[in-house]
């Protein structure tokens, strides 16, 4: 009989080390290597199975979807859970993953779908209590508190009509063929692999919840990212009530979509008009504030960018950025200094995207520049104006995608003016200025900074 093997696996990245070490050679994490015992692979009896070959032209019908009727979740999924697919939902502990999935599961169950919710973290009582708080206790959801994959396998094998299986969380599941503790990379990988295979062969959708560590890596579940069909992150900071569900991988839909929720006393409420929410606490006529007409996936979204300049205490000036890329800020500051003559070098600079959202688009450059120039001059930007445009190193303002959608959103929220990149004549379709919106086209950053007379 083959011996079971011991190996040393990094719990952060899944790399296998030849022996125990304090630091993982592959990802550089400290104290992440743990010993795992792997059961020997069963030896196959008989010949190798035949490989099924298909051509390219036999297009099958798209797999059926299970829309949850939570539109913000469905948008990120691309129209609902896909039968036979696996979704990984990552996020910090306590951010609301269980709440979101319980709400979605209850909705589906109420629509007559067979949904099994397995929690390895909470007892059945706790989940029932939560369900009452969310007012979904009447939904015919099947609930189990277990971390035993063999039991799940047996139950799923005996329920042929299952539509959706939710595993909360994958770190609490253990397969019986491995000796290592739940949550180790080996267990997460083996349990994830088996659940995904069950979903594919049986045609139900599976959702794996995974906790993320503070530094942003999905410890353990990271090894599942390439196995699943979609990876969604649930983010937001606990100080804010907003929660953003972000798709980072999706084989069945767009990856840059976001869903916006608000954590309330009675669970997560969908936010269908995020711009209004993000701008709700804005005070007009404050120097250092500018509204960015952004785009999250297919959805335009208005966000307030705030900049604050303080006189440095000598030494290296401080740069603190929340919700934006600090490298991008450094670039913008350099452009403002060398192309527009703005002297910001000695100031401490604080930049913040109000509402806790993170902007990844370069289109925010112009709004950030407006906030900085406004803060430097001590003059507010016009409170009913939005900004968007990418800034190049020579200070030129470049085109960005979907100008029309951004302008429409600004008009919808009652803005009266927009500063945007100058349109190039080259056959580019003209963005349609919605009624009542005054457009200022800018070719160079100096045209913006000139507004703030010093
Ligand atoms: P939870 O879904 O348990 O987070 P996760 O599964 O990601 O660890 O969310 C827990 C937090 O949400 C907890 O701090 C309380 C808060 N919460 C509400 O504010 N309202 C609610 O209705 C519920 C159910 C939770
Ligand atoms: Mg939870």
CSV table of C-alpha atoms and ligand atoms in Angstrom, one decimal:
chain,number,residue,atom,x,y,z
A,1,UNK,CA,0.0,0.0,0.0
A,2,UNK,CA,1.3,3.5,-0.9
A,3,UNK,CA,2.4,5.6,2.1
A,4,UNK,CA,0.6,8.9,2.8
A,5,UNK,CA,2.9,11.8,2.1
A,6,UNK,CA,3.8,14.8,4.1
A,7,UNK,CA,4.5,18.1,2.3
A,8,UNK,CA,5.0,21.7,3.2
A,9,UNK,CA,2.5,24.1,1.7
A,10,UNK,CA,2.4,27.9,1.9
A,11,UNK,CA,-1.0,28.9,3.3
A,12,UNK,CA,-0.9,32.2,1.5
A,13,UNK,CA,-0.1,31.2,-2.1
A,14,UNK,CA,-0.3,27.4,-2.2
A,15,UNK,CA,3.3,26.9,-3.2
A,16,UNK,CA,4.9,23.6,-2.1
A,17,UNK,CA,8.2,23.8,-0.3
A,18,UNK,CA,10.6,20.9,0.0
A,19,UNK,CA,11.0,21.5,3.8
A,20,UNK,CA,9.6,23.8,6.4
A,21,UNK,CA,10.9,27.4,6.2
A,22,UNK,CA,10.1,30.6,8.0
A,23,UNK,CA,9.5,32.4,4.7
A,24,UNK,CA,7.8,31.2,1.5
A,25,UNK,CA,10.2,31.5,-1.4
A,26,UNK,CA,7.4,31.9,-3.9
A,27,UNK,CA,5.3,34.8,-2.4
A,28,UNK,CA,7.6,36.1,0.4
A,29,UNK,CA,5.0,35.6,3.1
A,30,UNK,CA,6.4,34.9,6.6
A,31,UNK,CA,5.3,32.0,8.8
A,32,UNK,CA,2.9,30.8,6.2
A,33,UNK,CA,4.3,27.3,5.6
A,34,UNK,CA,2.4,24.5,7.2
A,35,UNK,CA,2.9,20.7,7.1
A,36,UNK,CA,0.1,18.8,5.3
A,37,UNK,CA,-0.5,15.2,4.9
A,38,UNK,CA,-1.8,14.1,1.6
A,39,UNK,CA,-3.5,10.7,1.1
A,40,UNK,CA,-2.0,8.8,-1.8
A,41,UNK,CA,-3.9,9.1,-5.0
A,42,UNK,CA,-6.0,6.0,-5.6
A,43,UNK,CA,-4.6,3.8,-8.3
A,44,UNK,CA,-6.9,3.4,-11.3
A,45,UNK,CA,-8.0,0.0,-12.3
A,46,UNK,CA,-8.6,-0.8,-15.9
A,47,UNK,CA,-7.7,1.2,-19.0
A,48,UNK,CA,-7.7,5.0,-19.4
A,49,UNK,CA,-11.1,6.5,-20.1
A,50,UNK,CA,-11.7,7.8,-23.6
A,51,UNK,CA,-11.4,11.5,-24.3
A,52,UNK,CA,-14.6,13.0,-25.7
A,53,UNK,CA,-13.8,15.3,-28.6
A,54,UNK,CA,-16.1,17.9,-30.0
A,55,UNK,CA,-15.9,20.5,-32.8
A,56,UNK,CA,-16.2,24.2,-32.6
A,57,UNK,CA,-19.5,24.6,-34.5
A,58,UNK,CA,-21.9,22.8,-32.2
A,59,UNK,CA,-23.1,25.8,-30.2
A,60,UNK,CA,-25.1,24.6,-27.3
A,61,UNK,CA,-27.9,26.8,-25.8
A,62,UNK,CA,-26.6,29.1,-23.1
A,63,UNK,CA,-26.8,27.4,-19.7
A,64,UNK,CA,-29.9,28.4,-17.7
A,65,UNK,CA,-29.6,31.3,-15.2
A,66,UNK,CA,-31.1,31.6,-11.8
A,67,UNK,CA,-31.9,35.3,-11.4
A,68,UNK,CA,-32.0,36.2,-7.7
A,69,UNK,CA,-34.2,39.2,-8.2
A,70,UNK,CA,-31.7,41.2,-6.2
A,71,UNK,CA,-30.8,43.4,-9.2
A,72,UNK,CA,-27.5,44.6,-7.8
A,73,UNK,CA,-26.3,41.0,-7.4
A,74,UNK,CA,-27.7,39.9,-10.7
A,75,UNK,CA,-25.9,42.7,-12.5
A,76,UNK,CA,-22.6,41.6,-11.2
A,77,UNK,CA,-23.3,38.0,-12.0
A,78,UNK,CA,-24.3,38.9,-15.5
A,79,UNK,CA,-28.0,38.0,-15.0
A,80,UNK,CA,-28.1,35.6,-12.1
A,81,UNK,CA,-26.3,32.4,-11.0
A,82,UNK,CA,-25.5,30.1,-13.9
A,83,UNK,CA,-26.5,26.4,-13.5
A,84,UNK,CA,-23.4,24.2,-13.2
A,85,UNK,CA,-21.1,27.1,-12.4
A,86,UNK,CA,-19.0,28.0,-9.3
A,87,UNK,CA,-18.8,31.5,-7.8
A,88,UNK,CA,-16.3,32.5,-5.2
A,89,UNK,CA,-17.4,35.4,-3.0
A,90,UNK,CA,-14.5,37.0,-1.1
A,91,UNK,CA,-14.5,39.7,1.5
A,92,UNK,CA,-13.3,40.8,5.0
A,93,UNK,CA,-14.9,39.0,7.9
A,94,UNK,CA,-18.0,40.8,9.0
A,95,UNK,CA,-18.5,42.8,5.8
A,96,UNK,CA,-21.8,41.1,5.1
A,97,UNK,CA,-21.1,38.0,2.9
A,98,UNK,CA,-23.4,35.7,4.9
A,99,UNK,CA,-26.1,38.3,5.0
A,100,UNK,CA,-26.0,38.9,1.2
A,101,UNK,CA,-26.0,35.2,0.4
A,102,UNK,CA,-28.8,34.4,2.9
A,103,UNK,CA,-30.9,37.1,1.3
A,104,UNK,CA,-30.2,35.9,-2.2
A,105,UNK,CA,-30.8,32.2,-1.1
A,106,UNK,CA,-34.1,33.1,0.5
A,107,UNK,CA,-35.2,35.0,-2.6
A,108,UNK,CA,-34.4,32.1,-4.8
A,109,UNK,CA,-36.1,29.6,-2.4
A,110,UNK,CA,-39.2,31.8,-2.4
A,111,UNK,CA,-39.3,31.6,-6.2
A,112,UNK,CA,-39.5,27.8,-5.9
A,113,UNK,CA,-35.8,26.9,-6.4
A,114,UNK,CA,-34.2,24.2,-4.3
A,115,UNK,CA,-31.5,26.0,-2.3
A,116,UNK,CA,-29.2,24.4,0.3
A,117,UNK,CA,-27.3,26.8,2.6
A,118,UNK,CA,-24.5,25.1,4.5
A,119,UNK,CA,-22.7,27.0,7.2
A,120,UNK,CA,-19.6,25.9,8.9
A,121,UNK,CA,-19.4,29.1,10.9
A,122,UNK,CA,-22.7,29.6,12.5
A,123,UNK,CA,-25.3,27.3,14.1
A,124,UNK,CA,-28.7,26.7,12.6
A,125,UNK,CA,-30.2,28.8,15.4
A,126,UNK,CA,-28.0,31.8,14.6
A,127,UNK,CA,-28.9,31.6,11.0
A,128,UNK,CA,-32.6,31.4,11.8
A,129,UNK,CA,-32.2,34.4,14.0
A,130,UNK,CA,-30.6,36.3,11.2
A,131,UNK,CA,-33.3,35.2,8.8
A,132,UNK,CA,-35.9,36.7,11.2
A,133,UNK,CA,-34.0,39.9,11.3
A,134,UNK,CA,-33.9,40.0,7.5
A,135,UNK,CA,-37.6,39.0,7.4
A,136,UNK,CA,-37.0,36.1,5.1
A,137,UNK,CA,-37.8,33.3,7.6
A,138,UNK,CA,-40.8,32.1,5.6
A,139,UNK,CA,-38.7,31.1,2.6
A,140,UNK,CA,-38.4,27.3,2.1
A,141,UNK,CA,-34.6,27.3,2.4
A,142,UNK,CA,-32.8,24.1,3.4
A,143,UNK,CA,-30.3,24.9,6.1
A,144,UNK,CA,-27.5,22.9,7.6
A,145,UNK,CA,-24.6,23.6,9.9
A,146,UNK,CA,-21.7,21.4,9.0
A,147,UNK,CA,-18.2,21.5,7.8
A,148,UNK,CA,-18.1,17.8,6.7
A,149,UNK,CA,-17.8,17.5,3.0
A,150,UNK,CA,-18.7,13.8,3.1
A,151,UNK,CA,-22.1,14.7,4.7
A,152,UNK,CA,-22.6,17.4,2.1
A,153,UNK,CA,-21.7,15.0,-0.7
A,154,UNK,CA,-24.1,12.4,0.6
A,155,UNK,CA,-27.0,14.9,0.9
A,156,UNK,CA,-26.4,16.5,-2.5
A,157,UNK,CA,-26.2,13.0,-4.0
A,158,UNK,CA,-29.7,12.3,-2.7
A,159,UNK,CA,-31.3,15.6,-3.7
A,160,UNK,CA,-31.5,15.5,-7.5
A,161,UNK,CA,-33.4,18.7,-7.9
A,162,UNK,CA,-30.9,21.0,-6.2
A,163,UNK,CA,-30.5,24.3,-7.9
A,164,UNK,CA,-28.1,26.2,-5.7
A,165,UNK,CA,-25.6,25.2,-3.0
A,166,UNK,CA,-24.1,27.9,-0.8
A,167,UNK,CA,-21.0,27.0,1.2
A,168,UNK,CA,-20.3,29.5,4.0
A,169,UNK,CA,-17.3,29.4,4.2
A,170,UNK,CA,-14.9,27.3,2.2
A,171,UNK,CA,-12.4,27.7,5.1
A,172,UNK,CA,-14.6,25.7,7.4
A,173,UNK,CA,-15.0,22.7,5.1
A,174,UNK,CA,-12.9,19.5,5.4
A,175,UNK,CA,-12.6,16.5,3.2
A,176,UNK,CA,-12.1,13.1,4.8
A,177,UNK,CA,-9.1,12.1,2.7
A,178,UNK,CA,-6.9,14.9,4.1
A,179,UNK,CA,-5.6,15.0,7.6
A,180,UNK,CA,-4.9,18.7,7.7
A,181,UNK,CA,-7.2,21.1,9.5
A,182,UNK,CA,-10.0,23.0,7.7
A,183,UNK,CA,-8.8,26.3,6.3
A,184,UNK,CA,-5.4,25.1,5.2
A,185,UNK,CA,-4.6,25.4,1.6
A,186,UNK,CA,-4.7,21.7,1.0
A,187,UNK,CA,-8.2,21.4,2.5
A,188,UNK,CA,-9.5,24.5,0.8
A,189,UNK,CA,-8.2,23.3,-2.5
A,190,UNK,CA,-9.5,19.7,-2.1
A,191,UNK,CA,-13.0,20.8,-0.8
A,192,UNK,CA,-13.3,23.5,-3.4
A,193,UNK,CA,-12.3,21.1,-6.2
A,194,UNK,CA,-14.8,18.5,-5.1
A,195,UNK,CA,-17.7,21.0,-4.7
A,196,UNK,CA,-17.0,22.5,-8.1
A,197,UNK,CA,-16.9,19.1,-9.7
A,198,UNK,CA,-20.2,18.1,-8.0
A,199,UNK,CA,-21.8,21.3,-9.4
A,200,UNK,CA,-20.5,20.7,-12.9
A,201,UNK,CA,-21.6,17.1,-13.1
A,202,UNK,CA,-24.9,17.6,-11.4
A,203,UNK,CA,-25.7,21.0,-13.0
A,204,UNK,CA,-26.4,23.1,-9.9
A,205,UNK,CA,-24.7,26.4,-9.1
A,206,UNK,CA,-22.3,26.5,-6.1
A,207,UNK,CA,-21.3,29.6,-4.2
A,208,UNK,CA,-18.1,29.4,-2.1
A,209,UNK,CA,-17.7,32.1,0.5
A,210,UNK,CA,-14.0,32.9,1.3
A,211,UNK,CA,-12.6,35.2,4.0
A,212,UNK,CA,-10.0,37.7,3.0
A,213,UNK,CA,-7.1,38.7,5.3
A,214,UNK,CA,-6.4,42.3,6.1
A,215,UNK,CA,-3.7,42.8,3.5
A,216,UNK,CA,-6.2,42.1,0.8
A,217,UNK,CA,-5.2,38.6,-0.2
A,218,UNK,CA,-7.8,35.8,-0.1
A,219,UNK,CA,-5.8,33.5,2.1
A,220,UNK,CA,-6.4,30.0,1.2
A,221,UNK,CA,-9.3,30.6,-1.2
A,222,UNK,CA,-6.9,32.4,-3.5
A,223,UNK,CA,-6.0,28.9,-4.8
A,224,UNK,CA,-9.6,28.6,-5.9
A,225,UNK,CA,-9.6,31.7,-8.1
A,226,UNK,CA,-8.6,29.9,-11.2
A,227,UNK,CA,-10.9,26.9,-10.6
A,228,UNK,CA,-14.2,28.9,-10.3
A,229,UNK,CA,-16.1,30.6,-13.0
A,230,UNK,CA,-16.6,33.9,-11.3
A,231,UNK,CA,-14.9,35.7,-8.4
A,232,UNK,CA,-16.8,38.5,-6.6
A,233,UNK,CA,-15.4,40.6,-3.9
A,234,UNK,CA,-17.6,42.2,-1.3
A,235,UNK,CA,-15.9,45.4,0.0
A,236,UNK,CA,-16.5,48.5,1.9
A,237,UNK,CA,-15.3,49.7,5.2
A,238,UNK,CA,-17.1,49.1,8.4
A,239,UNK,CA,-17.4,52.8,9.2
A,240,UNK,CA,-19.6,53.3,6.1
A,241,UNK,CA,-22.9,51.7,5.4
A,242,UNK,CA,-22.1,51.2,1.7
A,243,UNK,CA,-21.0,47.8,0.5
A,244,UNK,CA,-19.7,47.3,-3.0
A,245,UNK,CA,-19.9,43.9,-4.7
A,246,UNK,CA,-17.3,43.8,-7.4
A,247,UNK,CA,-16.8,41.2,-10.1
A,248,UNK,CA,-13.1,40.5,-10.8
A,249,UNK,CA,-13.5,37.4,-12.9
A,250,UNK,CA,-16.6,36.2,-14.7
A,251,UNK,CA,-16.8,33.6,-17.4
A,252,UNK,CA,-20.4,34.4,-17.9
A,253,UNK,CA,-20.5,38.2,-17.8
A,254,UNK,CA,-18.6,41.4,-17.7
A,255,UNK,CA,-15.9,41.7,-15.0
A,256,UNK,CA,-16.0,45.4,-14.2
A,257,UNK,CA,-19.6,45.6,-13.0
A,258,UNK,CA,-20.4,46.6,-9.5
A,259,UNK,CA,-23.4,46.2,-7.3
A,260,UNK,CA,-24.0,48.8,-4.5
A,261,UNK,CA,-25.7,47.9,-1.3
A,262,UNK,CA,-26.4,49.7,2.0
A,263,UNK,CA,-26.1,47.7,5.3
A,264,UNK,CA,-29.2,48.5,7.3
A,265,UNK,CA,-30.9,47.2,10.5
A,266,UNK,CA,-32.8,44.7,8.3
A,267,UNK,CA,-30.0,43.5,6.1
A,268,UNK,CA,-28.6,44.7,2.8
A,269,UNK,CA,-30.7,47.1,0.8
A,270,UNK,CA,-30.0,47.6,-2.9
A,271,UNK,CA,-28.9,51.1,-3.9
A,272,UNK,CA,-30.3,51.7,-7.3
A,273,UNK,CA,-29.1,55.3,-7.5
A,274,UNK,CA,-25.6,55.3,-6.1
A,275,UNK,CA,-24.6,58.8,-7.3
A,276,UNK,CA,-27.3,60.4,-5.2
A,277,UNK,CA,-26.1,58.4,-2.2
A,278,UNK,CA,-22.4,59.2,-2.7
A,279,UNK,CA,-23.1,62.9,-3.1
A,280,UNK,CA,-25.6,63.1,-0.3
A,281,UNK,CA,-23.3,64.6,2.2
A,282,UNK,CA,-21.5,67.0,-0.1
A,283,UNK,CA,-21.3,70.6,0.9
A,284,UNK,CA,-21.1,73.0,-2.0
A,285,UNK,CA,-18.7,75.9,-2.1
A,286,UNK,CA,-15.8,74.2,-0.3
A,287,UNK,CA,-12.3,74.6,-1.7
A,288,UNK,CA,-10.7,71.3,-2.6
A,289,UNK,CA,-13.8,69.4,-3.7
A,290,UNK,CA,-14.7,68.3,-7.2
A,291,UNK,CA,-17.3,65.9,-8.6
A,292,UNK,CA,-16.0,63.2,-10.8
A,293,UNK,CA,-18.4,61.7,-13.4
A,294,UNK,CA,-17.1,58.2,-13.3
A,295,UNK,CA,-18.0,54.8,-14.8
A,296,UNK,CA,-18.2,51.6,-12.9
A,297,UNK,CA,-18.7,48.8,-15.4
A,298,UNK,CA,-21.6,49.9,-17.5
A,299,UNK,CA,-22.9,52.2,-14.9
A,300,UNK,CA,-22.1,55.9,-14.6
A,301,UNK,CA,-21.5,57.1,-11.1
A,302,UNK,CA,-20.8,60.5,-9.6
A,303,UNK,CA,-18.3,60.7,-6.8
A,304,UNK,CA,-16.9,63.6,-4.8
A,305,UNK,CA,-13.1,63.9,-4.8
A,306,UNK,CA,-11.7,65.9,-1.9
A,307,UNK,CA,-8.2,67.4,-1.6
A,308,UNK,CA,-6.7,69.1,1.4
A,309,UNK,CA,-3.4,70.9,1.5
A,310,UNK,CA,-1.6,71.6,4.7
A,311,UNK,CA,1.7,73.3,5.3
A,312,UNK,CA,4.3,70.6,5.9
A,313,UNK,CA,6.2,70.5,9.1
A,314,UNK,CA,9.5,70.3,7.2
A,315,UNK,CA,11.1,67.1,6.1
A,316,UNK,CA,9.4,64.9,3.5
A,317,UNK,CA,5.8,66.1,2.9
A,318,UNK,CA,3.0,63.7,3.6
A,319,UNK,CA,0.9,62.2,0.9
A,320,UNK,CA,-2.2,60.3,2.1
A,321,UNK,CA,-4.6,58.9,-0.4
A,322,UNK,CA,-7.9,57.1,0.3
A,323,UNK,CA,-9.8,55.6,-2.7
A,324,UNK,CA,-7.3,56.4,-5.4
A,325,UNK,CA,-3.9,55.3,-6.6
A,326,UNK,CA,-1.0,57.1,-4.8
A,327,UNK,CA,1.3,56.6,-7.8
A,328,UNK,CA,-1.2,58.4,-10.0
A,329,UNK,CA,-1.4,61.2,-7.5
A,330,UNK,CA,2.4,61.6,-7.6
A,331,UNK,CA,2.2,61.8,-11.4
A,332,UNK,CA,-0.5,64.4,-11.4
A,333,UNK,CA,1.3,66.5,-8.8
A,334,UNK,CA,4.4,66.4,-11.1
A,335,UNK,CA,2.3,67.5,-14.1
A,336,UNK,CA,0.7,70.3,-12.1
A,337,UNK,CA,4.1,71.6,-11.0
A,338,UNK,CA,6.0,71.3,-14.2
A,339,UNK,CA,3.3,72.1,-16.8
A,340,UNK,CA,1.1,74.5,-14.9
A,341,UNK,CA,3.5,76.1,-12.5
A,342,UNK,CA,1.5,75.1,-9.4
A,343,UNK,CA,3.7,74.8,-6.4
A,344,UNK,CA,2.5,72.0,-4.2
A,345,UNK,CA,5.8,70.3,-3.4
A,346,UNK,CA,6.2,71.5,0.2
A,347,UNK,CA,2.6,70.8,1.2
A,348,UNK,CA,1.2,67.8,3.0
A,349,UNK,CA,-1.5,66.5,0.6
A,350,UNK,CA,-4.5,64.5,1.6
A,351,UNK,CA,-6.8,63.1,-1.1
A,352,UNK,CA,-10.0,61.3,-0.4
A,353,UNK,CA,-12.9,59.8,-2.4
A,354,UNK,CA,-15.9,60.5,-0.3
A,355,UNK,CA,-18.2,57.5,0.5
A,356,UNK,CA,-15.5,54.9,0.7
A,357,UNK,CA,-15.5,53.9,-2.9
A,358,UNK,CA,-12.2,53.2,-4.8
A,359,UNK,CA,-11.7,54.8,-8.2
A,360,UNK,CA,-9.6,52.8,-10.6
A,361,UNK,CA,-10.3,54.9,-13.8
A,362,UNK,CA,-7.6,57.3,-15.2
A,363,UNK,CA,-10.6,59.4,-16.2
A,364,UNK,CA,-10.6,60.7,-12.7
A,365,UNK,CA,-7.4,62.7,-13.3
A,366,UNK,CA,-9.2,65.8,-14.3
A,367,UNK,CA,-11.4,65.8,-11.2
A,368,UNK,CA,-8.4,65.2,-8.9
A,369,UNK,CA,-6.5,68.0,-10.6
A,370,UNK,CA,-9.5,70.3,-10.2
A,371,UNK,CA,-9.7,69.4,-6.5
A,372,UNK,CA,-6.0,70.0,-6.0
A,373,UNK,CA,-6.0,73.3,-7.9
A,374,UNK,CA,-9.0,74.4,-6.0
A,375,UNK,CA,-7.4,73.5,-2.7
A,376,UNK,CA,-4.2,75.2,-3.6
A,377,UNK,CA,-6.0,78.4,-4.6
A,378,UNK,CA,-8.5,78.3,-1.7
A,379,UNK,CA,-11.2,78.7,-4.2
A,380,UNK,CA,-14.1,76.3,-4.6
A,381,UNK,CA,-15.0,74.7,-7.9
A,382,UNK,CA,-18.4,75.4,-9.2
A,383,UNK,CA,-20.7,73.2,-7.1
A,384,UNK,CA,-22.9,72.2,-10.0
A,385,UNK,CA,-20.1,71.1,-12.3
A,386,UNK,CA,-18.7,67.6,-13.0
A,387,UNK,CA,-15.2,66.7,-14.3
A,388,UNK,CA,-13.8,63.8,-16.2
A,389,UNK,CA,-10.7,63.3,-18.5
A,390,UNK,CA,-7.4,61.5,-18.4
A,391,UNK,CA,-4.2,63.7,-18.1
A,392,UNK,CA,-1.0,62.9,-20.0
A,393,UNK,CA,2.5,63.7,-18.9
A,394,UNK,CA,2.7,66.8,-21.0
A,395,UNK,CA,-0.5,68.1,-19.4
A,396,UNK,CA,-2.7,67.2,-22.3
A,397,UNK,CA,-6.2,66.1,-21.5
A,398,UNK,CA,-7.2,62.9,-23.2
A,399,UNK,CA,-10.4,61.3,-24.3
A,400,UNK,CA,-12.1,58.8,-22.1
A,401,UNK,CA,-14.8,56.2,-22.8
A,402,UNK,CA,-18.5,56.8,-22.7
A,403,UNK,CA,-18.6,60.6,-22.3
A,404,UNK,CA,-22.2,60.6,-23.2
A,405,UNK,CA,-23.3,58.2,-20.4
A,406,UNK,CA,-21.3,60.3,-17.9
A,407,UNK,CA,-22.9,63.6,-19.1
A,408,UNK,CA,-26.4,62.0,-18.9
A,409,UNK,CA,-25.9,61.0,-15.3
A,410,UNK,CA,-24.7,64.4,-14.4
A,411,UNK,CA,-27.7,66.0,-16.0
A,412,UNK,CA,-30.0,63.5,-14.3
A,413,UNK,CA,-28.6,64.6,-10.9
A,414,UNK,CA,-29.2,68.2,-11.6
A,415,UNK,CA,-25.6,69.3,-12.5
A,416,UNK,CA,-25.4,72.3,-14.9
A,417,UNK,CA,-21.9,72.1,-16.2
A,418,UNK,CA,-19.2,69.7,-17.2
A,419,UNK,CA,-15.5,70.0,-18.0
A,420,UNK,CA,-14.4,67.2,-20.3
A,421,UNK,CA,-11.6,66.5,-22.8
A,422,UNK,CA,-11.7,68.4,-26.1
A,423,UNK,CA,-13.3,66.3,-28.8
A,424,UNK,CA,-11.0,65.3,-31.6
A,425,UNK,CA,-12.4,66.0,-35.0
A,426,UNK,CA,-11.4,62.6,-36.3
A,427,UNK,CA,-14.9,61.2,-36.9
A,428,UNK,CA,-15.4,60.5,-33.1
A,429,UNK,CA,-19.1,60.6,-32.4
A,430,UNK,CA,-20.0,63.8,-30.6
A,431,UNK,CA,-21.2,63.3,-27.1
A,432,UNK,CA,-24.7,64.6,-27.0
A,433,UNK,CA,-24.9,67.3,-24.4
A,434,UNK,CA,-28.1,66.6,-22.4
A,435,UNK,CA,-30.4,69.6,-22.1
A,436,UNK,CA,-29.3,72.1,-19.5
A,437,UNK,CA,-25.7,71.0,-19.3
A,438,UNK,CA,-23.0,73.5,-20.3
A,439,UNK,CA,-19.9,71.8,-21.7
A,440,UNK,CA,-16.4,73.1,-21.4
A,441,UNK,CA,-13.9,71.3,-23.5
A,442,UNK,CA,-10.4,71.3,-22.3
A,443,UNK,CA,-7.3,70.5,-24.3
A,444,UNK,CA,-4.6,71.2,-21.7
A,445,UNK,CA,-4.5,71.2,-17.9
A,446,UNK,CA,-3.5,74.9,-17.9
A,447,UNK,CA,-7.0,75.8,-19.2
A,448,UNK,CA,-8.3,74.3,-15.9
A,449,UNK,CA,-5.7,75.8,-13.5
A,450,UNK,CA,-6.2,79.2,-15.1
A,451,UNK,CA,-9.6,79.3,-13.7
A,452,UNK,CA,-8.2,79.5,-10.2
A,453,UNK,CA,-6.6,82.9,-10.3
A,454,UNK,CA,-3.8,83.1,-7.7
B,1,LIG,P1,-22.1,39.0,8.0
B,1,LIG,O1,-23.0,38.7,6.9
B,1,LIG,O2,-22.1,38.0,9.2
B,1,LIG,O3,-20.6,39.1,7.5
B,1,LIG,P2,-19.6,38.0,6.9
B,1,LIG,O4,-20.4,36.8,6.6
B,1,LIG,O5,-19.0,38.7,5.7
B,1,LIG,O6,-18.5,37.8,7.9
B,1,LIG,O7,-22.3,40.5,8.5
B,1,LIG,C1,-22.1,40.8,9.8
B,1,LIG,C2,-22.3,42.3,10.1
B,1,LIG,O8,-23.4,42.8,9.4
B,1,LIG,C3,-22.4,42.4,11.5
B,1,LIG,O9,-21.4,43.3,11.9
B,1,LIG,C4,-23.8,43.0,11.7
B,1,LIG,C5,-24.2,43.6,10.4
B,1,LIG,N1,-25.6,43.4,10.1
B,1,LIG,C6,-26.4,44.5,10.0
B,1,LIG,O10,-26.0,45.6,10.2
B,1,LIG,N2,-27.7,44.3,9.7
B,1,LIG,C7,-28.3,43.1,9.5
B,1,LIG,O11,-29.5,43.0,9.2
B,1,LIG,C8,-27.4,42.0,9.6
B,1,LIG,C9,-28.0,40.6,9.4
B,1,LIG,C10,-26.1,42.1,9.9
B,2,LIG,MG1,-20.3,35.0,7.5
